[in-house]
mmCIF file of C-alpha atoms and ligand atoms in Angstrom:
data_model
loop_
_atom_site.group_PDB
_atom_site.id
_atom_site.type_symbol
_atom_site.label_atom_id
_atom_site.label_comp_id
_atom_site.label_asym_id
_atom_site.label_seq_id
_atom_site.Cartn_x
_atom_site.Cartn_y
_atom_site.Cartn_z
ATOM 1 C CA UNK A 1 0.000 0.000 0.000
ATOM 2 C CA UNK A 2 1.440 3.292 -1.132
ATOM 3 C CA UNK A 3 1.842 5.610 2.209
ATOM 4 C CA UNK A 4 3.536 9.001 3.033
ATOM 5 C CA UNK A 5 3.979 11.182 6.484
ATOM 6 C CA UNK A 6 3.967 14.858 5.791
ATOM 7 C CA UNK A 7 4.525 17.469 8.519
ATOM 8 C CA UNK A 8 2.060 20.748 8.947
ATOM 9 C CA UNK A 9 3.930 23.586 10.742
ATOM 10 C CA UNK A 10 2.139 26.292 12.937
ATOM 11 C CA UNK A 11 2.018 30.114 11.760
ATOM 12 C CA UNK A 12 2.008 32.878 13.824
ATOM 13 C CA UNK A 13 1.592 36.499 12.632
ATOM 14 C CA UNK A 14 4.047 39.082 13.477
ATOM 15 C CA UNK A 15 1.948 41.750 12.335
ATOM 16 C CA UNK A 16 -1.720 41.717 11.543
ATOM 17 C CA UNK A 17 -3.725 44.879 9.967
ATOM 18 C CA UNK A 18 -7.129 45.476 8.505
ATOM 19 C CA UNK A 19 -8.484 48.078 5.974
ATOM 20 C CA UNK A 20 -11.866 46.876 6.819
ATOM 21 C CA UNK A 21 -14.223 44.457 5.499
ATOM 22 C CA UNK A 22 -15.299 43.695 2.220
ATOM 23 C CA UNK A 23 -18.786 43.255 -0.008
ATOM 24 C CA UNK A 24 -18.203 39.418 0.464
ATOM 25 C CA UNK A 25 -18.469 39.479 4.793
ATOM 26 C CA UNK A 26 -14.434 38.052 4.845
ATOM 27 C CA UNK A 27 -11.699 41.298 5.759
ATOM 28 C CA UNK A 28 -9.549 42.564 3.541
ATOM 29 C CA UNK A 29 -6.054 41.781 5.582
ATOM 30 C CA UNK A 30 -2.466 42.933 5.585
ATOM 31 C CA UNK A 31 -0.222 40.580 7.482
ATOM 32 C CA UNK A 32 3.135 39.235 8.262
ATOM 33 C CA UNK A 33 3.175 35.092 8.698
ATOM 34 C CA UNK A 34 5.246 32.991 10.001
ATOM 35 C CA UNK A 35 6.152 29.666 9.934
ATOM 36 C CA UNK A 36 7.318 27.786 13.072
ATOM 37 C CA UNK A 37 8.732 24.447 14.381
ATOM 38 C CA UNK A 38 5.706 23.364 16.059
ATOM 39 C CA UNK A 39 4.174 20.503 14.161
ATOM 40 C CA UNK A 40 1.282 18.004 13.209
ATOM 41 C CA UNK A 41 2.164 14.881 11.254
ATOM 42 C CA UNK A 42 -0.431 14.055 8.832
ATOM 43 C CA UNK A 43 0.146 10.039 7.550
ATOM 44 C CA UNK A 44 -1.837 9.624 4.207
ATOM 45 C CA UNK A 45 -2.334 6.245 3.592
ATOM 46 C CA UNK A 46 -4.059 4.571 0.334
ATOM 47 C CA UNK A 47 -7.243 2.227 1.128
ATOM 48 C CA UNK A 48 -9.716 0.519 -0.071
ATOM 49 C CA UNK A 49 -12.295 1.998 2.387
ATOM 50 C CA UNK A 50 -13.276 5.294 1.215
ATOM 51 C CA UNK A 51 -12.099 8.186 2.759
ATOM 52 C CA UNK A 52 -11.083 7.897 6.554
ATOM 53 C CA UNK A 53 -9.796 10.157 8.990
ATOM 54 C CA UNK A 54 -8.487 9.752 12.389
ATOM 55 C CA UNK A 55 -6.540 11.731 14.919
ATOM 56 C CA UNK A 56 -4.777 11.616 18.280
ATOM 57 C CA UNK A 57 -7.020 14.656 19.837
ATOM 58 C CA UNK A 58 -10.300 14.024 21.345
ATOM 59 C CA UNK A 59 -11.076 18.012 20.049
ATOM 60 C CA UNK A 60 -10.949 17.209 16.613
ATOM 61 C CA UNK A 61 -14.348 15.790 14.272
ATOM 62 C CA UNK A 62 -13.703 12.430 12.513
ATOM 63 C CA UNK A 63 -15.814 13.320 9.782
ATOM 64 C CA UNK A 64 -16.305 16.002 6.969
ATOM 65 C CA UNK A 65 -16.294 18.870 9.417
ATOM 66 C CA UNK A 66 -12.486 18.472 9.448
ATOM 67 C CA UNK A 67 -11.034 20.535 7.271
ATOM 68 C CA UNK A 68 -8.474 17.682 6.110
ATOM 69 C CA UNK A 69 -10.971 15.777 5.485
ATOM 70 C CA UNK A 70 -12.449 17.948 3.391
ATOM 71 C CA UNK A 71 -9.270 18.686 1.199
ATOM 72 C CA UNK A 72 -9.336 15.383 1.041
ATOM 73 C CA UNK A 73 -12.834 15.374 -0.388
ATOM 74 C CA UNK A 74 -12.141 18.275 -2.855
ATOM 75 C CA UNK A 75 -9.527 16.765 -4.823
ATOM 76 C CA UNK A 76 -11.102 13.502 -5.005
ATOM 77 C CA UNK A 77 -13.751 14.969 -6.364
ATOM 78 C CA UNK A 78 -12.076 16.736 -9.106
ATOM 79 C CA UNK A 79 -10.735 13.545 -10.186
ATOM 80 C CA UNK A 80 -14.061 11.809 -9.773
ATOM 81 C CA UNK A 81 -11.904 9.394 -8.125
ATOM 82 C CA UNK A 82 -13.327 6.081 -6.296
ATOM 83 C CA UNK A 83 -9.921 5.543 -4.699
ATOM 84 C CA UNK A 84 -9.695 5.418 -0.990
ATOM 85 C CA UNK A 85 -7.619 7.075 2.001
ATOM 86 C CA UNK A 86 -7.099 7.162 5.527
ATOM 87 C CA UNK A 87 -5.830 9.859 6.851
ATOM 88 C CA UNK A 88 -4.189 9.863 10.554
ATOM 89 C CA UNK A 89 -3.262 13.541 12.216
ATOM 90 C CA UNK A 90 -0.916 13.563 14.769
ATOM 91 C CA UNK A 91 -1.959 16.530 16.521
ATOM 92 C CA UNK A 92 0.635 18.865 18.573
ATOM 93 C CA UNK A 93 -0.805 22.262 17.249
ATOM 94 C CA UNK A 94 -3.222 23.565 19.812
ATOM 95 C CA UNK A 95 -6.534 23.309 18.323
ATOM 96 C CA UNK A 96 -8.673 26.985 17.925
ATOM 97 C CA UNK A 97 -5.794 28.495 19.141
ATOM 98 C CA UNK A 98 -4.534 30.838 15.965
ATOM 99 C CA UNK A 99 -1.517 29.042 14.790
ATOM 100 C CA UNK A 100 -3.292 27.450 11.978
ATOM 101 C CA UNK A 101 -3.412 23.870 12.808
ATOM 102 C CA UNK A 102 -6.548 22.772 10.890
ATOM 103 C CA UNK A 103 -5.408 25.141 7.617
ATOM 104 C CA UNK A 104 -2.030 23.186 7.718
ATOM 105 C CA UNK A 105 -3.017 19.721 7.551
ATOM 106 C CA UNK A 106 -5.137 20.397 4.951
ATOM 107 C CA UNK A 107 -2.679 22.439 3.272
ATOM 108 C CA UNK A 108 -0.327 18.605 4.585
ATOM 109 C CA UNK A 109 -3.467 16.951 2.412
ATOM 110 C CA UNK A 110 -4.073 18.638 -1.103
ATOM 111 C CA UNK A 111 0.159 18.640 -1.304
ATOM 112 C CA UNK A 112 0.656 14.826 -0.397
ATOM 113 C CA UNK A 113 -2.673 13.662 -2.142
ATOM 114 C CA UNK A 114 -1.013 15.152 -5.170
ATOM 115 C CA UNK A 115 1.996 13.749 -4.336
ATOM 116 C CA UNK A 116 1.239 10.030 -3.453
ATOM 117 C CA UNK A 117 -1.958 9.327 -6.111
ATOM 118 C CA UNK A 118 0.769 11.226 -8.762
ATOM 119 C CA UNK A 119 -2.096 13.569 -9.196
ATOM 120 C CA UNK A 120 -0.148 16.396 -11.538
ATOM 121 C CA UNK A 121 -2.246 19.253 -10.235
ATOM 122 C CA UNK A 122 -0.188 22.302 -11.005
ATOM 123 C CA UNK A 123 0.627 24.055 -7.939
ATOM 124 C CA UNK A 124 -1.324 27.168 -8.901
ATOM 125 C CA UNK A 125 -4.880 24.589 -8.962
ATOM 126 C CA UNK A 126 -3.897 23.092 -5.615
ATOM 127 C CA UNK A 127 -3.743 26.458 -4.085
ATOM 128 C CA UNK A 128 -6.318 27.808 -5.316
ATOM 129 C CA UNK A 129 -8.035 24.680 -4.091
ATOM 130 C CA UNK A 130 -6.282 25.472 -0.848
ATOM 131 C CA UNK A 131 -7.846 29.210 -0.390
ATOM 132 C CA UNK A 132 -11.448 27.799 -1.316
ATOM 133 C CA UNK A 133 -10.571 25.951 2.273
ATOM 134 C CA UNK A 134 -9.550 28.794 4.292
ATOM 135 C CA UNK A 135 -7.873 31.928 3.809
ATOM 136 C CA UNK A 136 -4.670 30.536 5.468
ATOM 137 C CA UNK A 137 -4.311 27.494 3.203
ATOM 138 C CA UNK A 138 -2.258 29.239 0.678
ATOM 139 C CA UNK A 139 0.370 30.244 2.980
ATOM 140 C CA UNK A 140 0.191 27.430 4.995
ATOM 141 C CA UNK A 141 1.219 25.456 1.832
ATOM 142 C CA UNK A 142 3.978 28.099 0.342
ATOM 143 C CA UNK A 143 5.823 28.009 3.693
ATOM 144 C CA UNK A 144 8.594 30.109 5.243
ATOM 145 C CA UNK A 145 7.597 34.077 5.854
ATOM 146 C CA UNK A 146 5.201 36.110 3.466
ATOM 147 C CA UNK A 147 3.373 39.281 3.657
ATOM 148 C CA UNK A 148 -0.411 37.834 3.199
ATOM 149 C CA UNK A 149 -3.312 40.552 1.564
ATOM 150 C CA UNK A 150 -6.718 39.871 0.583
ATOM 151 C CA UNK A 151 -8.248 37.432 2.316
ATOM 152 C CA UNK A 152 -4.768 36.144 3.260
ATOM 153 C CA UNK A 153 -4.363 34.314 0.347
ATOM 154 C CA UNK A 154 -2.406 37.175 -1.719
ATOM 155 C CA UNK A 155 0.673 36.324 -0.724
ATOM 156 C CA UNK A 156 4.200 38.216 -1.125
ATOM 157 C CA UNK A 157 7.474 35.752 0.055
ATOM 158 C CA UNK A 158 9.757 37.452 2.279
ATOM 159 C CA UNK A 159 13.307 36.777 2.993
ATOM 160 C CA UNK A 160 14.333 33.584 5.508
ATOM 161 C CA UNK A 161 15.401 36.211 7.599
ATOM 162 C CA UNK A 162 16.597 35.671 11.310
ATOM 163 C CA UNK A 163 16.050 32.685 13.198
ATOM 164 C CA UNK A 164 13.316 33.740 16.242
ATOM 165 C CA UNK A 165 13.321 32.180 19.809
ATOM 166 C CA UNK A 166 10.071 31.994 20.587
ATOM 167 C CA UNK A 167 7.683 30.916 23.836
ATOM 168 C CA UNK A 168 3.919 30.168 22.947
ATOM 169 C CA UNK A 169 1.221 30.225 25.239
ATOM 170 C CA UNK A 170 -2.230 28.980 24.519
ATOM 171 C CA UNK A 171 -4.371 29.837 27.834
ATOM 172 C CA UNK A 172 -6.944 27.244 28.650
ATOM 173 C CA UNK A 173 -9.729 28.046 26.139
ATOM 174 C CA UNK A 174 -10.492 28.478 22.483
ATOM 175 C CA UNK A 175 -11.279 31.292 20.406
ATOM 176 C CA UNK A 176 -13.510 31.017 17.056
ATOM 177 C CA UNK A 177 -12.005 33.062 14.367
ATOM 178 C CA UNK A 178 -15.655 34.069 12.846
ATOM 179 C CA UNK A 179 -16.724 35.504 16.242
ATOM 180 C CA UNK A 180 -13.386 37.518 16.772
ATOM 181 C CA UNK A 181 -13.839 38.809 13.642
ATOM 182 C CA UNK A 182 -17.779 39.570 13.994
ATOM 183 C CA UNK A 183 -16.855 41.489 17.456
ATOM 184 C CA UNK A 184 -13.843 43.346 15.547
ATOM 185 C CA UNK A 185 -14.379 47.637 14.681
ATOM 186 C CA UNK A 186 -11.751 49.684 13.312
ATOM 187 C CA UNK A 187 -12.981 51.909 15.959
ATOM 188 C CA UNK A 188 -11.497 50.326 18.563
ATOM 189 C CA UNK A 189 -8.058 49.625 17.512
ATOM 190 C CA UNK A 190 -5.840 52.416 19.044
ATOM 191 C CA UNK A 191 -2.555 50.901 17.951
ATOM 192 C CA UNK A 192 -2.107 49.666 13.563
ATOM 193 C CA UNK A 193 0.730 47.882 12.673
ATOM 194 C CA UNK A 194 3.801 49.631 10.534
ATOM 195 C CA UNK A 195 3.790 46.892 8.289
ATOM 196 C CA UNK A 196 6.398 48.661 5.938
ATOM 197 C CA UNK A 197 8.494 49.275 8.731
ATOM 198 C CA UNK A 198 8.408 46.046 10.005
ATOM 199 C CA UNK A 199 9.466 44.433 6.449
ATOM 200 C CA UNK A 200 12.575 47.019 6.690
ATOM 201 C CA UNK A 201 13.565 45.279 9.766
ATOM 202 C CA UNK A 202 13.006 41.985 8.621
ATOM 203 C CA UNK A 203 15.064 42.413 5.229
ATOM 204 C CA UNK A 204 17.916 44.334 7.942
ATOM 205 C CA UNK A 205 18.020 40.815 10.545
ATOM 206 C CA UNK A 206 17.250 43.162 13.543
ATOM 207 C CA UNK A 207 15.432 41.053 15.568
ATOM 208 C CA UNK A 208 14.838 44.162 18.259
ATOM 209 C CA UNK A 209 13.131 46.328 15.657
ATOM 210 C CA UNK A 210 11.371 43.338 14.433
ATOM 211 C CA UNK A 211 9.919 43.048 18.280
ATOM 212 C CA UNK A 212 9.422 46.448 18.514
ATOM 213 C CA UNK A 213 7.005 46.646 15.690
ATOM 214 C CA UNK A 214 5.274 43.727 16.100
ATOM 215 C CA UNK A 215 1.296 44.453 16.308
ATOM 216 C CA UNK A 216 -1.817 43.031 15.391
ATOM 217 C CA UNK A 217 -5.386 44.929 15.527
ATOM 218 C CA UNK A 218 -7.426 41.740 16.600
ATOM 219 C CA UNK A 219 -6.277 41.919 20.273
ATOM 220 C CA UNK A 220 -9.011 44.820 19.964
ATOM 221 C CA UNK A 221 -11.347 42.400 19.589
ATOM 222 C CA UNK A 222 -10.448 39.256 21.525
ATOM 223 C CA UNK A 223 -8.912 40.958 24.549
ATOM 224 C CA UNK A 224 -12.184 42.779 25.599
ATOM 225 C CA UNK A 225 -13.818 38.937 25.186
ATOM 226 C CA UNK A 226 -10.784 37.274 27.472
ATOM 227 C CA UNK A 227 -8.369 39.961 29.513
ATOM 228 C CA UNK A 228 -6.408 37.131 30.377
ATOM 229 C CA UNK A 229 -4.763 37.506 26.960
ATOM 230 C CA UNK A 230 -3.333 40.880 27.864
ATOM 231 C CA UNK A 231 -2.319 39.266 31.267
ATOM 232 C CA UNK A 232 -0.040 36.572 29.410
ATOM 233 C CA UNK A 233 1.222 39.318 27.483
ATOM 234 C CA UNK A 234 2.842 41.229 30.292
ATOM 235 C CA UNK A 235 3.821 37.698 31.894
ATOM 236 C CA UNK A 236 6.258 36.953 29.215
ATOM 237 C CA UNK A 237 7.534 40.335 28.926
ATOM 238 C CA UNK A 238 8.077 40.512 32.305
ATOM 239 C CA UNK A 239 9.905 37.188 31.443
ATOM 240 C CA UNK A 240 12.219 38.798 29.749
ATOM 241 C CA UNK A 241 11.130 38.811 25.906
ATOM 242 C CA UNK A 242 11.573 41.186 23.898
ATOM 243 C CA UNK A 243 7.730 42.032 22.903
ATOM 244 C CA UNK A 244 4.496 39.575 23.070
ATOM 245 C CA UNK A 245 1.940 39.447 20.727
ATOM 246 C CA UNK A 246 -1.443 37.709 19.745
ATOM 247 C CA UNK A 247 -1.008 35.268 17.430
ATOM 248 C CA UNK A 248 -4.147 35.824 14.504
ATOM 249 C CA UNK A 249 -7.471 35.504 16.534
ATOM 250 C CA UNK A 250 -5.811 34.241 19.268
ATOM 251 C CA UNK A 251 -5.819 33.312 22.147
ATOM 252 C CA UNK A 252 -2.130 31.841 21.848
ATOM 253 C CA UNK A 253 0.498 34.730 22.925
ATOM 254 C CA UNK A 254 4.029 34.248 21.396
ATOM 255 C CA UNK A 255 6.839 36.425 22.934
ATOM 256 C CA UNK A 256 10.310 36.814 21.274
ATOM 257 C CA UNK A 257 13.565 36.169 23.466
ATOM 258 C CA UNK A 258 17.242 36.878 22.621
ATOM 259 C CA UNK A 259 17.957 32.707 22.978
ATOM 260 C CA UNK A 260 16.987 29.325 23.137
ATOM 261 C CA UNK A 261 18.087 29.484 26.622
ATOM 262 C CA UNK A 262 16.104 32.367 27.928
ATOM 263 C CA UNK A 263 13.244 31.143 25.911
ATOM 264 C CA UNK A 264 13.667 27.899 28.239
ATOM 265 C CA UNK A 265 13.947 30.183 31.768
ATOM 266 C CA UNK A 266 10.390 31.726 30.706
ATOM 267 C CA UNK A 267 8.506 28.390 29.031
ATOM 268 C CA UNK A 268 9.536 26.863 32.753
ATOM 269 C CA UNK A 269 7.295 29.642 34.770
ATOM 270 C CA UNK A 270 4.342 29.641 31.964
ATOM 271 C CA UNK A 271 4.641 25.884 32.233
ATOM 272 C CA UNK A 272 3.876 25.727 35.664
ATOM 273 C CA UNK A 273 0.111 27.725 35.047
ATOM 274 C CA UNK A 274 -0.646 26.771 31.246
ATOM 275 C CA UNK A 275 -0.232 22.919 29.904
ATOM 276 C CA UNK A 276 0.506 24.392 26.230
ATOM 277 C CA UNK A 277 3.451 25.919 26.476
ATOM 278 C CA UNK A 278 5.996 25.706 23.800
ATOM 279 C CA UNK A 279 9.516 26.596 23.145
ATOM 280 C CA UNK A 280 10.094 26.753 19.684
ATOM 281 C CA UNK A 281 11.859 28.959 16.571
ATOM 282 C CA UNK A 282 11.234 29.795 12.784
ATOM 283 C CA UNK A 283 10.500 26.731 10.903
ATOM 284 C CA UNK A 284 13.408 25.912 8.513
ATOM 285 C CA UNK A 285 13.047 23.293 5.756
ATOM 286 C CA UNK A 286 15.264 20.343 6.446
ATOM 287 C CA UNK A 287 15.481 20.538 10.206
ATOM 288 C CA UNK A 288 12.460 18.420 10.659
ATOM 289 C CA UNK A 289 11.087 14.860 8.662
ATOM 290 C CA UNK A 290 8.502 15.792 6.487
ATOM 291 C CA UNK A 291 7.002 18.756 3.801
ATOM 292 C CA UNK A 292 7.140 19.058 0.611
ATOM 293 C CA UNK A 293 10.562 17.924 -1.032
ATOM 294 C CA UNK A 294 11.144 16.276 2.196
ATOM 295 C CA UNK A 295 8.202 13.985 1.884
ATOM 296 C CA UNK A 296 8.994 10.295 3.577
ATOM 297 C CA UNK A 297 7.175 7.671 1.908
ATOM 298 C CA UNK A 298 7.136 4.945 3.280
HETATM 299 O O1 C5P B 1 -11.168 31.637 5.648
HETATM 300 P P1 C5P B 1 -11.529 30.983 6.922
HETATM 301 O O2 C5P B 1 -12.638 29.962 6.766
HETATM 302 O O3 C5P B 1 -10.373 30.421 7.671
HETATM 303 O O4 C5P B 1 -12.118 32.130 7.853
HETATM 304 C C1 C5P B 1 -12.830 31.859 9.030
HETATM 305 C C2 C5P B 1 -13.692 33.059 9.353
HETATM 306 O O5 C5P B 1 -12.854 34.169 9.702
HETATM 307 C C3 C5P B 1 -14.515 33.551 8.187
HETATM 308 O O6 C5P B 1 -15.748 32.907 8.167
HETATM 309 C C4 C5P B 1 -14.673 35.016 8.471
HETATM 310 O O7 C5P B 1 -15.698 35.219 9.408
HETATM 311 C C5 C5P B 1 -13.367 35.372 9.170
HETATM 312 N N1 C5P B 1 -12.381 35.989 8.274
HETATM 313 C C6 C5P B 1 -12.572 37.297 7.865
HETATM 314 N N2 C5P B 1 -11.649 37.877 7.037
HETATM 315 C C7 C5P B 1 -10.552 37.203 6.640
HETATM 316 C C8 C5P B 1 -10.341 35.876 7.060
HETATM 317 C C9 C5P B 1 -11.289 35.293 7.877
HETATM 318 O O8 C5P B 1 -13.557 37.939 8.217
HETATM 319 N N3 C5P B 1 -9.673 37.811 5.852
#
């Protein structure tokens, strides 16, 4: 049986803007992603059972309202294909948590369905499959660092740039991305991002401008709904990072450190009051199993 393990990196966004929203209810973006070394492991495996999928977290469906599942769906459709899969996610991505865990495994799908059934979608097909999905599909397949418009789905590569050291924090509860964006008003924000300025620091490596300018309007809407966000915030500065910053709709807070080690000092203090805490950097191909040209089949 033809089978292949493909990993699914987290995003966060280092800066997140909005013009406003749009004729078609979604908002028209401008934002910074990231790629990091935190990481599901989707196993695609050829059947002749239909179309199967299975996971190690009790907080994900088993069915079509999985949005693997239904990448899964899409392209086997296309194909008006009868062949079967099972699909297994190894879950270490918090779930509803901003990092992008559901986007990335099905990102992990439509890229190793193409791969392993020697599908030949060209890559601009699959990702246009990929933002019919979710508008952080696209990135979530191109990789690395981009500056994302539109939807999220217009998407600009940036530079590898530095290497961040980086403590996550996922407090104990989940935030739906529709509702932060439903209770989210321009009015409110009192702080945009410099998104130009941030790029500058980027292209220049300086990680302490690139903390410095790190912003992202949606805390103006999902703070209000859970203070504890802002809390975490000033935790991990007081921790000693850098800057700390909502990840997308949140609720996971990422702060940047100057190294691995004082990433380590902080993540054992957060530890202590939140389960998910993570130390972990920019996602570079090659240093993980997995993705892309580094797809194991087995
Ligand atoms: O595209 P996706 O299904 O991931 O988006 C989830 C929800 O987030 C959308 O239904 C919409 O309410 C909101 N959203 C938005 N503007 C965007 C992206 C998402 O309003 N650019």
């Amino acid at each position: 049986m033809k089978a292949m393990v493909i990993e699914a990196p987290a995003k966060i966004n280092l800066t997140l803007d909005i013009a406003g929203e749009r004729p078609d209810g979604y908002h028209e973006l401008e934002t910074v992603m990231h790629q990091i070394n935190l990481v599901d492991r989707v196993q695609l495996r050829v059947s002749d059972n239909g179309l199967r999928i299975r996971s190690n977290s009790t907080e994900l469906p088993e069915n079509e309202g999985n949005l693997a599942y239904q990448a899964a769906e899409l392209v086997l459709r296309n194909f008006k294909s009868s062949a079967g899969l099972d699909i297994f996610l190894e879950k270490n991505i918090p779930v509803g948590a901003g990092l992008a865990g559901g986007s990335s495994d099905a990102a992990a799908v439509l890229m190793g369905m193409n791969h392993l059934l020697d599908l030949q979608v060209p890559w601009e097909k699959l990702v246009e499959w990929g933002a019919m999905l979710g508008s952080d599909v696209p990135f979530c397949m191109q990789g690395g660092t981009a500056l994302a418009r539109g939807r999220g789905e217009i998407l600009a590569p940036l530079k590898e740039g530095p290497l961040l050291h980086l403590l996550l924090v996922k407090p104990d509860f989940q935030l739906s991305t529709a509702e932060v964006y439903r209770n989210f008003s321009l009015d409110q924000v009192a702080d945009f991002p410099d998104t130009f300025a941030f790029i500058e620091a980027w292209k220049a490596n300086n990680i302490e401008d690139i903390a410095y300018q790190l912003k992202n309007v949606l805390e103006s809407a999902s703070i209000p709904m859970h203070p504890e966000i802002e809390e975490i915030k000033h935790r991990i500065c007081k921790l000693g990072a850098m800057n700390a910053l909502m990840s997308g709709s949140g609720p996971t807070v990422f702060g940047i450190f100057s190294s691995q080690e004082e990433t380590r000092q902080a993540w054992i203090e957060m530890k202590q009051q939140y389960q998910e805490s993570y130390v972990v950097s920019s996602y570079r191909r090659g240093d993980n199993v997995g993705r892309k040209e580094e797809i194991s089949t087995c």
